[in-house]
Amino acid sequence: MNRKRLADLFFPPRCAVCDTVLPFGEEGICRDCSVRLPYVEEPRCFGCGRTVENEEEEFCGDCVRKKHLFLRGYPVLWYVPPVSDAMAALKYHGRAEYASFYGGLIADRFADQWKELMPDVLVPVPVHPHRLRKRGYNQAALIADAISGKTGIPVNERILVRGTDTVAQKKLSREERALNLRSAFRPGPEKPPATVLLVDDIFTTGATADACTEVLLRAGAERVYVTTVCC
């Protein structure tokens, strides 16, 4: 018996959606959750990537009202229970192992589309060092690592850094989110390449993605795309 199977006996893996213990030898998510994942389906908005009502509708209402700085978003799931609960567990309750499943899900969904974009690098949305020490990991970086493992696109956490420890975005309105993120990010010690794929866990108003994109463009990136687990 190899080390992983031995570890599974004592610390059995849990479903990355509902958190139930998986049968011995299985990993990722349970069979019930595999058939009820709330995928963001086609046709998609050419801006944020959310589903639109018909193919003639290029942009959703939000993207018509507010043009984003990034070129296009690639979310894979809707932010609804039980996925929203799983994101909270990943982000706040130590379930770092969930990131591998969700990053792999993103890669499986979009790898073929990204071949046309030819992104040079995956840049995870950074967290402030204070939060990183408290949480022990950056969930966006773990998701990016999983995407990289399936696509071969390298991850670089030295291109974009967090300069300010901001208030949690979920507590704020759309206007407050934008104000909260001003000066929150700054260029890292390494210059971005031409095409950057920004990685995060959740896309809501796009304020975080736009704030990061602004910094990346000013630092020398030519094109920025965004992918997230949820929207």
XYZ file of C-alpha atoms in Angstrom:
231
model
C 0.000 0.000 0.000
C 1.470 3.356 -1.041
C 1.731 6.365 1.274
C -1.304 8.150 -0.169
C -3.602 5.168 0.322
C -2.246 4.689 3.820
C -2.876 8.368 4.602
C -6.422 8.067 3.222
C -7.162 5.374 5.797
C -6.407 7.726 8.674
C -7.292 11.065 7.033
C -9.909 10.240 4.387
C -10.404 12.877 1.684
C -13.645 14.831 1.731
C -15.871 16.019 -1.090
C -14.762 19.492 -2.160
C -18.408 20.548 -2.445
C -20.417 19.042 0.416
C -17.488 18.003 2.670
C -18.692 14.424 3.168
C -16.049 11.718 3.530
C -15.350 10.091 0.163
C -15.276 6.320 -0.361
C -11.810 4.827 -0.066
C -9.770 5.428 -3.216
C -11.918 8.302 -4.509
C -10.973 11.976 -4.505
C -12.326 15.327 -5.666
C -16.074 15.337 -5.130
C -18.736 12.756 -4.376
C -20.975 11.280 -7.053
C -24.050 13.217 -5.906
C -22.239 16.558 -6.189
C -20.695 15.674 -9.545
C -24.141 15.787 -11.173
C -25.338 18.970 -9.494
C -22.484 21.412 -10.013
C -23.973 24.788 -11.084
C -21.919 25.407 -14.222
C -21.942 28.787 -15.958
C -23.224 27.771 -19.378
C -23.050 29.214 -22.885
C -23.788 31.711 -24.297
C -21.474 33.856 -22.220
C -20.968 37.579 -21.795
C -17.925 38.789 -23.759
C -16.944 40.799 -20.693
C -17.332 39.040 -17.354
C -18.110 35.593 -18.788
C -21.467 35.113 -17.083
C -24.328 33.494 -18.990
C -26.445 35.808 -21.147
C -29.956 35.123 -22.419
C -29.145 34.647 -26.103
C -26.206 34.549 -28.511
C -27.087 37.952 -29.986
C -26.504 39.544 -26.578
C -22.744 40.128 -26.495
C -22.577 41.727 -23.051
C -24.608 41.306 -19.879
C -26.351 44.284 -18.279
C -23.562 44.799 -15.745
C -20.860 44.923 -18.409
C -22.907 47.320 -20.543
C -23.126 49.691 -17.578
C -19.514 49.241 -16.441
C -16.759 48.393 -18.927
C -14.025 46.362 -17.293
C -10.294 46.879 -17.768
C -9.614 43.176 -18.342
C -10.513 41.721 -21.728
C -12.654 38.764 -20.687
C -13.612 36.667 -17.691
C -13.762 32.887 -17.409
C -15.796 31.798 -14.363
C -16.716 28.121 -14.177
C -19.481 27.891 -11.525
C -22.272 29.999 -10.078
C -21.723 31.253 -6.543
C -24.702 29.451 -5.003
C -24.998 26.754 -2.292
C -23.390 24.336 -1.835
C -20.496 25.764 -3.876
C -20.608 29.083 -2.012
C -20.295 27.150 1.253
C -17.306 25.276 -0.166
C -15.654 28.569 -1.142
C -16.079 29.818 2.417
C -14.517 26.596 3.709
C -11.591 26.981 1.305
C -11.060 30.633 2.134
C -11.765 30.839 5.854
C -11.868 27.366 7.384
C -8.640 25.694 6.349
C -9.906 23.499 3.509
C -6.878 24.266 1.331
C -7.144 20.850 -0.314
C -10.311 21.961 -2.115
C -8.240 24.269 -4.337
C -6.824 21.339 -6.297
C -10.276 20.208 -7.423
C -11.528 23.671 -8.359
C -8.343 24.654 -10.176
C -8.517 21.406 -12.125
C -12.160 22.103 -12.950
C -11.251 25.508 -14.380
C -8.479 23.989 -16.479
C -10.716 21.221 -17.818
C -13.368 23.762 -18.774
C -11.211 26.393 -20.464
C -7.832 24.935 -21.472
C -8.827 24.604 -25.137
C -10.147 28.181 -25.281
C -6.982 29.536 -23.689
C -4.851 28.011 -26.437
C -6.083 30.858 -28.649
C -5.289 33.467 -25.976
C -1.818 32.030 -25.376
C -1.434 33.394 -21.825
C 2.203 33.699 -20.760
C 1.595 33.438 -17.037
C -0.968 32.826 -14.305
C -1.010 35.587 -11.694
C -3.031 34.821 -8.542
C -4.731 37.742 -6.828
C -2.429 38.351 -3.841
C -3.426 38.565 -0.199
C -1.792 40.850 2.329
C 1.062 39.246 4.311
C -0.949 39.671 7.523
C -3.808 37.601 6.144
C -1.418 35.126 4.586
C 0.181 34.463 7.962
C -3.205 34.126 9.637
C -4.734 31.869 6.960
C -1.572 29.977 6.110
C -2.104 30.095 2.346
C -3.455 32.162 -0.524
C -6.386 30.235 -1.982
C -6.003 31.990 -5.363
C -2.387 30.827 -5.567
C -3.389 27.237 -4.786
C -6.063 27.366 -7.486
C -3.489 28.787 -9.928
C -1.071 25.971 -9.085
C -3.745 23.396 -9.928
C -4.520 25.146 -13.226
C -0.822 25.228 -14.039
C -0.480 21.518 -13.335
C -3.030 20.741 -16.056
C -2.200 23.432 -18.619
C 1.525 23.984 -18.228
C 1.029 27.761 -17.897
C 3.520 28.942 -15.248
C 2.459 30.697 -12.035
C 4.236 33.852 -10.884
C 3.437 35.464 -7.530
C 6.146 38.118 -7.904
C 4.368 40.166 -10.569
C 1.563 41.549 -8.407
C 1.612 42.176 -4.652
C -0.840 43.419 -2.058
C 0.044 46.792 -0.643
C -2.870 47.376 1.711
C -4.768 45.055 4.025
C -8.278 46.039 2.943
C -11.665 45.329 4.486
C -13.260 42.091 3.240
C -15.030 42.847 -0.059
C -18.107 40.770 0.803
C -19.067 43.341 3.441
C -19.163 46.269 1.007
C -21.418 47.741 -1.675
C -20.316 48.063 -5.314
C -19.144 51.658 -4.795
C -17.423 50.822 -1.515
C -15.619 47.883 -3.154
C -14.035 50.148 -5.763
C -12.939 52.694 -3.146
C -11.654 49.948 -0.858
C -9.350 48.596 -3.551
C -7.722 51.834 -4.616
C -3.996 51.469 -3.974
C -4.580 47.962 -2.577
C -2.323 46.393 -5.209
C 1.053 47.369 -6.611
C 3.597 45.948 -9.057
C 5.841 43.210 -7.750
C 9.603 42.887 -8.313
C 9.107 41.125 -11.661
C 7.627 42.718 -14.772
C 4.542 41.082 -16.314
C 4.758 39.482 -19.770
C 2.432 40.475 -22.587
C -0.555 38.242 -21.776
C -1.592 37.653 -18.180
C -4.325 35.343 -16.878
C -5.388 36.620 -13.462
C -6.688 33.940 -11.071
C -9.095 34.371 -8.149
C -11.717 32.372 -6.281
C -14.828 34.552 -6.703
C -15.911 37.223 -9.196
C -18.662 39.531 -7.942
C -18.639 43.136 -9.195
C -15.234 42.838 -10.851
C -13.702 45.527 -8.625
C -10.811 43.324 -7.535
C -10.113 42.126 -11.075
C -10.174 45.690 -12.409
C -7.878 46.973 -9.653
C -5.374 44.206 -10.374
C -5.665 44.689 -14.137
C -4.950 48.415 -13.836
C -1.698 47.703 -12.003
C -0.689 44.968 -14.448
C -1.316 47.175 -17.493
C 0.642 50.049 -15.992
C 3.493 47.649 -15.224
C 3.749 46.561 -18.852
C 1.180 43.841 -19.539
C -0.626 44.219 -22.861
C -3.597 41.924 -22.277
C -5.218 40.708 -19.059
C -7.837 37.988 -18.775
C -9.478 36.718 -15.607
C -10.537 33.261 -14.467
C -12.367 32.400 -11.262
C -14.069 29.438 -9.677
C -17.339 31.297 -9.136
C -19.314 34.322 -10.183
